[in-house]
Coordinates of C-alpha atoms in Angstrom, one line a residue:
M21 CA 15.0 9.9 -46.3
W22 CA 13.5 6.8 -45.2
M23 CA 16.9 5.0 -44.5
T24 CA 17.8 8.3 -42.2
N25 CA 14.4 7.8 -40.1
I26 CA 15.5 3.8 -40.0
V27 CA 18.8 4.7 -38.5
A28 CA 17.7 7.2 -36.2
L29 CA 14.9 4.6 -34.7
C30 CA 17.8 2.1 -34.6
L31 CA 20.2 4.4 -32.5
L32 CA 16.8 5.1 -30.2
G33 CA 16.4 1.5 -30.1
L34 CA 20.2 0.9 -28.8
M35 CA 19.8 3.8 -26.4
A36 CA 17.0 2.8 -24.9
S37 CA 18.1 -0.9 -24.3
A38 CA 21.2 0.7 -22.8
E39 CA 19.2 2.4 -20.8
D40 CA 17.3 -0.4 -19.8
K41 CA 20.0 -2.5 -19.0
K42 CA 19.3 -5.1 -16.2
L43 CA 22.2 -5.8 -13.7
S44 CA 23.8 -9.3 -13.4
S45 CA 22.4 -11.6 -10.8
H46 CA 25.8 -11.3 -8.9
A47 CA 25.0 -7.1 -8.9
T48 CA 21.6 -7.8 -7.4
T49 CA 22.8 -9.7 -5.0
L50 CA 25.2 -7.8 -3.7
A51 CA 23.3 -4.4 -3.7
D52 CA 21.0 -6.4 -1.7
T53 CA 23.1 -8.0 0.7
S54 CA 24.8 -4.1 1.3
A55 CA 21.4 -2.9 1.9
N56 CA 21.9 -5.4 5.0
L57 CA 25.7 -4.3 5.8
A58 CA 23.9 -0.4 5.7
F59 CA 21.9 -1.2 9.0
S60 CA 24.3 -3.3 10.6
L61 CA 27.1 -0.8 10.3
Y62 CA 24.9 1.7 11.0
H63 CA 23.7 0.6 14.7
N64 CA 27.3 -0.6 15.6
M65 CA 28.4 3.1 15.1
A66 CA 25.2 4.6 17.0
K67 CA 25.8 2.4 20.0
E68 CA 28.8 4.9 21.1
K69 CA 28.2 8.2 19.0
D70 CA 25.6 10.3 21.6
T71 CA 25.5 14.0 20.0
E72 CA 27.5 12.9 16.6
N73 CA 26.9 13.4 13.1
I74 CA 26.7 9.9 11.1
L75 CA 27.4 9.5 7.4
I76 CA 28.4 6.0 5.6
S77 CA 28.2 5.0 2.0
P78 CA 27.7 0.9 2.4
V79 CA 28.1 0.3 -1.4
V80 CA 31.3 2.2 -1.2
V81 CA 32.2 0.3 2.1
A82 CA 31.3 -2.8 0.0
S83 CA 33.5 -2.0 -2.4
S84 CA 36.4 -1.3 -0.1
L85 CA 35.7 -4.9 1.6
G86 CA 35.9 -6.4 -2.2
M87 CA 39.0 -4.6 -2.3
V88 CA 40.4 -6.1 0.8
A89 CA 39.3 -9.6 -0.3
L90 CA 41.0 -9.0 -3.9
G91 CA 44.1 -8.3 -1.9
G92 CA 43.7 -11.8 0.9
K93 CA 44.3 -15.2 0.4
A94 CA 42.9 -18.2 2.3
S95 CA 40.7 -17.1 5.4
T96 CA 41.4 -13.4 5.3
A97 CA 39.9 -13.0 2.0
S98 CA 36.7 -15.8 2.6
Q99 CA 36.0 -13.6 5.8
V100 CA 35.4 -10.5 4.2
K101 CA 32.8 -12.6 1.9
T102 CA 31.0 -13.6 5.3
V103 CA 30.8 -10.1 6.5
L104 CA 29.3 -9.1 3.2
S105 CA 26.9 -12.0 2.9
A106 CA 28.7 -13.0 -0.3
D107 CA 30.0 -16.4 0.5
K108 CA 28.3 -17.9 -2.1
L109 CA 29.9 -16.0 -4.7
K110 CA 32.6 -17.2 -6.6
D111 CA 35.8 -14.4 -6.2
E112 CA 35.5 -13.4 -9.7
H113 CA 31.8 -12.3 -9.2
L114 CA 32.2 -10.9 -6.2
H115 CA 34.8 -8.5 -7.9
A116 CA 32.5 -7.9 -11.1
G117 CA 29.2 -7.4 -9.6
L118 CA 30.5 -4.9 -6.7
S119 CA 32.3 -3.0 -9.8
E120 CA 28.8 -3.7 -11.6
L121 CA 26.8 -2.1 -8.7
L122 CA 29.1 1.0 -8.3
T123 CA 29.6 2.1 -11.7
E124 CA 25.7 2.1 -11.9
V125 CA 24.7 3.7 -8.5
S126 CA 27.7 6.8 -9.1
D127 CA 26.6 7.5 -13.1
A128 CA 26.3 11.1 -12.9
K129 CA 24.3 11.8 -16.0
K130 CA 22.0 8.9 -15.5
R131 CA 21.4 9.6 -11.6
N132 CA 21.7 13.8 -12.3
T133 CA 23.2 14.1 -8.5
T134 CA 26.5 14.8 -8.1
W135 CA 28.5 12.4 -6.3
K136 CA 32.5 12.4 -6.3
I137 CA 33.8 9.3 -4.8
N138 CA 38.0 8.8 -4.5
N139 CA 39.8 5.7 -2.8
R140 CA 42.9 5.8 -1.5
L141 CA 45.1 2.5 -0.5
Y142 CA 48.4 3.6 1.9
G143 CA 50.9 1.3 2.4
P144 CA 53.9 2.1 4.6
S145 CA 57.1 3.1 3.0
S146 CA 58.9 -0.2 3.4
V147 CA 55.8 -2.2 1.4
S148 CA 56.1 -2.5 -2.6
F149 CA 52.6 -3.0 -4.4
A150 CA 52.2 -6.1 -6.9
D151 CA 51.5 -4.7 -9.9
E152 CA 48.9 -7.6 -10.4
F153 CA 46.6 -6.0 -7.6
V154 CA 47.6 -2.3 -8.8
K155 CA 46.3 -3.2 -12.0
T156 CA 43.1 -5.4 -10.6
S157 CA 42.1 -2.6 -7.8
K158 CA 42.3 0.3 -9.9
K159 CA 39.9 -1.9 -12.5
H160 CA 37.2 -3.0 -10.1
Y161 CA 36.9 -0.3 -7.3
N162 CA 39.1 2.6 -8.6
Y163 CA 41.1 2.4 -5.8
D164 CA 44.9 4.2 -6.8
H165 CA 48.0 3.0 -4.5
S166 CA 50.2 5.3 -2.5
K167 CA 53.4 4.6 0.0
I168 CA 53.8 6.8 3.0
N169 CA 56.2 7.3 5.5
F170 CA 55.2 7.7 9.0
R171 CA 58.4 8.5 10.2
D172 CA 57.3 12.2 10.4
K173 CA 53.8 11.7 11.4
R174 CA 52.5 15.1 10.9
S175 CA 53.9 15.8 7.7
A176 CA 52.0 12.0 7.0
V177 CA 48.8 13.4 8.3
N178 CA 48.5 16.7 6.4
S179 CA 49.8 14.9 3.1
I180 CA 46.1 12.5 3.5
N181 CA 43.8 15.6 4.5
E182 CA 45.2 17.4 1.7
W183 CA 45.1 14.7 -1.1
A184 CA 41.2 14.5 0.7
A185 CA 40.7 17.7 0.0
K186 CA 41.7 18.1 -3.4
S187 CA 40.5 15.3 -4.3
T188 CA 36.7 16.5 -2.9
D189 CA 37.7 20.3 -4.3
G190 CA 37.8 21.5 -0.8
K191 CA 34.9 19.9 0.5
L192 CA 36.6 17.6 3.2
P193 CA 38.9 20.0 4.5
E194 CA 40.4 17.2 7.8
I195 CA 39.6 14.0 7.5
T196 CA 41.6 13.0 10.5
K197 CA 44.1 14.6 12.9
D198 CA 46.1 11.7 14.2
V199 CA 46.9 8.1 12.7
Q200 CA 47.4 5.2 15.3
N201 CA 48.9 1.7 13.9
T202 CA 50.8 3.4 11.2
D203 CA 52.5 -0.4 10.3
G204 CA 50.0 -1.3 8.2
A205 CA 47.6 -0.6 5.1
M206 CA 45.1 2.2 5.5
I207 CA 42.1 2.7 3.1
V208 CA 41.1 6.3 2.5
N209 CA 37.6 7.0 1.3
A210 CA 37.0 10.6 0.3
M211 CA 33.3 11.7 -0.9
F212 CA 30.9 15.1 -2.1
F213 CA 27.4 13.9 -2.0
K214 CA 25.1 16.6 -3.3
P215 CA 21.0 15.9 -4.0
H216 CA 19.6 17.5 -7.1
W217 CA 16.4 17.5 -6.2
H218 CA 13.4 16.6 -8.6
E219 CA 12.0 19.6 -8.1
K220 CA 13.9 22.1 -6.8
F221 CA 13.3 24.6 -3.8
H222 CA 12.7 28.6 -4.4
D223 CA 16.6 30.4 -3.6
K224 CA 14.7 33.1 -2.2
M225 CA 12.6 31.1 0.1
V226 CA 15.6 30.8 2.2
D227 CA 15.4 32.7 5.9
Q228 CA 16.9 32.0 9.1
R229 CA 15.7 29.2 11.8
G230 CA 17.0 27.7 14.5
F231 CA 17.6 23.9 14.7
L232 CA 17.3 22.5 18.2
V233 CA 20.3 20.0 19.1
T234 CA 19.1 19.9 22.5
R235 CA 16.5 21.4 24.7
S236 CA 19.0 23.9 25.8
F237 CA 21.3 24.0 22.7
T238 CA 20.1 25.8 19.5
I239 CA 21.8 26.8 16.3
G240 CA 21.2 29.2 13.9
I241 CA 20.6 27.8 10.4
P242 CA 19.4 29.2 7.0
M243 CA 15.9 27.1 6.3
M244 CA 15.0 26.4 2.6
H245 CA 10.9 26.2 2.0
R246 CA 8.4 24.4 -0.6
T247 CA 5.4 22.7 -1.1
G248 CA 4.7 20.0 -3.4
L249 CA 3.4 16.5 -3.8
Y250 CA 5.7 14.0 -2.1
D251 CA 5.1 10.3 -0.8
F252 CA 4.6 10.5 2.9
Y253 CA 3.6 8.9 6.1
D254 CA 2.8 9.9 9.4
D255 CA 3.4 6.8 11.7
T256 CA 0.7 8.2 14.5
E257 CA 1.4 4.9 16.7
N258 CA 5.4 5.5 16.9
R259 CA 5.5 9.6 16.3
I260 CA 7.2 9.6 13.7
F261 CA 6.9 11.2 10.0
V262 CA 8.5 9.6 6.8
L263 CA 9.1 11.7 3.6
N264 CA 10.5 10.7 0.3
M265 CA 12.4 13.2 -1.3
P266 CA 12.8 12.1 -5.0
L267 CA 16.8 13.1 -6.3
G268 CA 17.5 13.6 -10.2
Q269 CA 15.2 12.0 -13.1
K270 CA 13.3 10.4 -9.7
Q271 CA 15.9 7.2 -10.3
T272 CA 17.0 7.9 -6.4
S273 CA 15.6 8.8 -3.4
M274 CA 16.6 10.8 -0.3
I275 CA 14.5 9.1 2.2
M276 CA 13.9 11.3 5.7
I277 CA 12.4 10.1 8.9
M278 CA 11.8 12.6 11.6
P279 CA 10.3 11.9 15.1
Y280 CA 7.6 14.6 15.5
H281 CA 9.5 16.7 18.2
L282 CA 12.7 17.0 19.8
E283 CA 13.9 14.1 21.4
P284 CA 17.6 11.9 21.7
L285 CA 17.4 9.5 18.4
D286 CA 17.7 6.5 20.7
R287 CA 14.3 5.6 20.6
L288 CA 13.7 5.9 16.6
E289 CA 17.0 3.9 15.8
K290 CA 15.8 1.2 17.9
L291 CA 12.8 1.2 15.3
L292 CA 15.5 1.2 12.2
T293 CA 15.9 -2.1 10.5
R294 CA 15.9 -2.5 6.2
K295 CA 12.3 -4.2 6.8
Q296 CA 10.6 -1.3 8.9
V297 CA 11.9 1.3 6.5
D298 CA 10.2 -1.0 3.6
T299 CA 7.5 -1.2 5.7
W300 CA 7.5 2.5 6.3
I301 CA 7.9 3.0 2.2
S302 CA 5.2 0.8 1.8
K303 CA 2.7 3.1 3.4
M304 CA 3.5 6.1 2.1
E305 CA 0.4 8.5 0.0
N306 CA 1.3 10.7 -2.5
R307 CA 0.0 14.0 -1.3
A308 CA 0.8 17.6 -0.6
V309 CA 3.8 18.3 1.8
A310 CA 5.1 21.8 3.2
I311 CA 8.9 21.1 3.6
S312 CA 11.3 23.1 5.6
L313 CA 14.8 22.0 4.9
P314 CA 18.3 23.0 6.4
K315 CA 20.3 24.4 4.0
I316 CA 23.4 22.8 5.2
S317 CA 26.8 21.4 4.7
L318 CA 28.2 19.0 6.7
D319 CA 31.8 17.1 6.2
V320 CA 31.9 13.7 8.7
S321 CA 34.7 11.3 8.9
H322 CA 34.8 7.9 10.3
N323 CA 37.7 5.5 11.4
L324 CA 34.9 2.1 10.3
Q325 CA 38.6 -0.2 11.1
K326 CA 36.9 -1.3 14.5
H327 CA 33.3 -1.4 13.4
L328 CA 34.1 -3.9 10.8
A329 CA 35.8 -5.8 13.5
E330 CA 32.9 -6.3 15.4
L331 CA 31.0 -7.0 12.3
G332 CA 33.0 -10.2 12.1
L333 CA 36.2 -8.5 9.8
T334 CA 38.5 -9.9 12.6
E335 CA 41.7 -11.4 10.7
A336 CA 42.4 -8.6 8.3
V337 CA 42.7 -6.1 10.9
D338 CA 45.0 -8.4 13.1
K339 CA 48.5 -8.3 12.5
A340 CA 49.3 -11.2 13.6
K341 CA 46.9 -13.2 11.7
A342 CA 46.0 -11.2 8.3
D343 CA 46.9 -12.7 5.2
L344 CA 47.1 -9.9 2.4
S345 CA 49.8 -10.7 0.7
N346 CA 47.9 -10.1 -2.8
I347 CA 48.7 -6.7 -2.4
S348 CA 52.5 -6.8 -1.7
G349 CA 53.9 -10.3 -2.4
K350 CA 54.5 -10.6 1.0
K351 CA 52.6 -11.6 4.2
D352 CA 53.7 -8.6 5.6
L353 CA 50.8 -6.1 5.6
Y354 CA 47.1 -6.1 7.8
L355 CA 44.4 -3.1 7.6
S356 CA 45.4 -0.6 10.3
N357 CA 42.8 2.4 9.7
V358 CA 39.9 2.6 7.6
F359 CA 38.7 6.3 7.4
H360 CA 35.5 7.1 5.2
A361 CA 34.8 10.3 5.1
S362 CA 31.8 12.1 3.3
A363 CA 30.9 15.9 2.6
L364 CA 27.8 16.2 2.4
E365 CA 25.5 19.4 1.2
L366 CA 21.5 20.0 0.9
D367 CA 21.0 23.2 -1.1
V368 CA 18.2 24.5 -3.3
G369 CA 19.0 23.3 -6.2
G370 CA 17.1 20.5 -8.8
N371 CA 14.7 20.4 -11.5
P372 CA 12.3 23.2 -12.4
Y373 CA 8.7 22.6 -10.6
D374 CA 5.8 21.6 -11.8
T375 CA 3.7 24.8 -12.1
S376 CA 0.6 23.6 -12.9
I377 CA -0.2 22.2 -9.4
F378 CA -0.2 25.9 -7.9
G379 CA -3.8 27.0 -6.7
S380 CA -5.4 23.9 -7.5
D381 CA -6.5 21.5 -4.6
K382 CA -3.6 19.2 -4.7
L383 CA -2.2 21.5 -2.7
R384 CA -4.7 21.9 0.0
N385 CA -4.0 21.2 3.5
P386 CA -0.8 20.4 3.1
K387 CA 1.5 17.9 5.9
L388 CA 3.8 19.9 7.4
F389 CA 7.7 18.4 7.6
Y390 CA 9.8 21.0 9.8
V391 CA 13.0 19.6 10.0
D392 CA 14.3 21.9 13.0
H393 CA 15.9 18.9 15.2
P394 CA 17.9 15.7 14.4
F395 CA 16.5 13.2 12.1
F396 CA 17.6 9.7 10.4
F397 CA 18.2 9.6 6.7
L398 CA 19.0 7.1 3.8
V399 CA 19.8 7.8 0.0
R400 CA 17.9 5.1 -1.8
D401 CA 18.6 4.0 -5.1
N402 CA 15.3 3.0 -7.1
K403 CA 16.8 0.8 -9.7
T404 CA 19.2 -1.5 -7.6
N405 CA 17.6 -0.9 -4.3
S406 CA 20.7 -0.2 -2.8
I407 CA 21.6 2.3 -0.1
L408 CA 23.5 4.7 -1.3
Y409 CA 24.1 6.6 2.2
I410 CA 22.8 6.4 5.4
G411 CA 23.2 8.4 8.6
R412 CA 21.7 11.4 10.7
V413 CA 22.1 14.7 11.3
V414 CA 22.5 15.8 14.6
R415 CA 24.4 19.0 15.0
P416 CA 24.7 20.7 11.3
K417 CA 27.3 23.5 11.4
G418 CA 26.3 27.1 12.7
E419 CA 26.3 29.4 15.5
K420 CA 25.0 28.5 19.0
M421 CA 21.6 31.4 18.8
R422 CA 20.0 30.8 22.5
D423 CA 19.4 29.2 25.6
E424 CA 15.9 27.7 26.1
L425 CA 14.6 27.1 29.5

């Protein structure tokens, strides 16, 4: 019996050590730099998107850039490392670190949240992928590879959309209507993210409400409600509410940032820096909050090629300068498109809520966090401090309700 107990204790010890395993210094560095990339990329995209939703995964963008570095040579490859602020890392540490980071934050069992990530590199039908590149990009970045014939563009676009829809169980029905520059390599990220709240919403406390897109345009959406203890900060100076909603077993959080009232997000976005978000988080207090949150599904697709070029990725996207010869063994490719598509669902599901606080003083005088107008959010991994998603919801799906004067 004592031997059995010793074996059991040893197994528990091994499991605990596995759970507490620290990231390598390379992965930690890349978690940090990808978080900086999150804000740079978001601001670059927000400049030209007046009324659009934005939804990007910085760690997936970083891993895709790592794949480009793997396929690149000389200054094309080194420029990718500059965009990632990873110039000092050796190539093998870059690839191993990005792989380790993405594996850690997307582990469904540890994070207890649904996040399906599918990546594919398309090349023109004339290109042959080098065996070593296929093997290594699959190992580090979980990329698969496909050749596509763009002589029949409609068929090619349908094929891309069908792959994205199938790989996300239909959550991304269409990621693009057209493809420009069909003579290069094309990255497609197709993802589905569904938070699993640390404390669920009551499925019967859902009703139809209005979401104010603008002062004259309101959309009808289902709204879910709950009151609980949350980390919350009321920035009275900037007229902004900040709420931290833990996911799973609190390894990850969705941080929602919302102006007091309906207004264009420009003012809020000018405040958004990594330092400012960290300041808001540091000032949070755990208190009673009555939350009303849209029960919505979004599917958002971006072509990041131009935005990445504006952040410094100029060679890989230039047909005349790109050296991606590790991909095919020839200097015959450039990065022509980077489709980054995600489906996001906010639903009631999560862990059972703590009923012991109901009726207690802890829930007295709750702050109201009523999400009926555009807001900004990020999904933050609490172990690595990396940002899994950054985005804004300006216009959820729904029917127009009424005009308001």
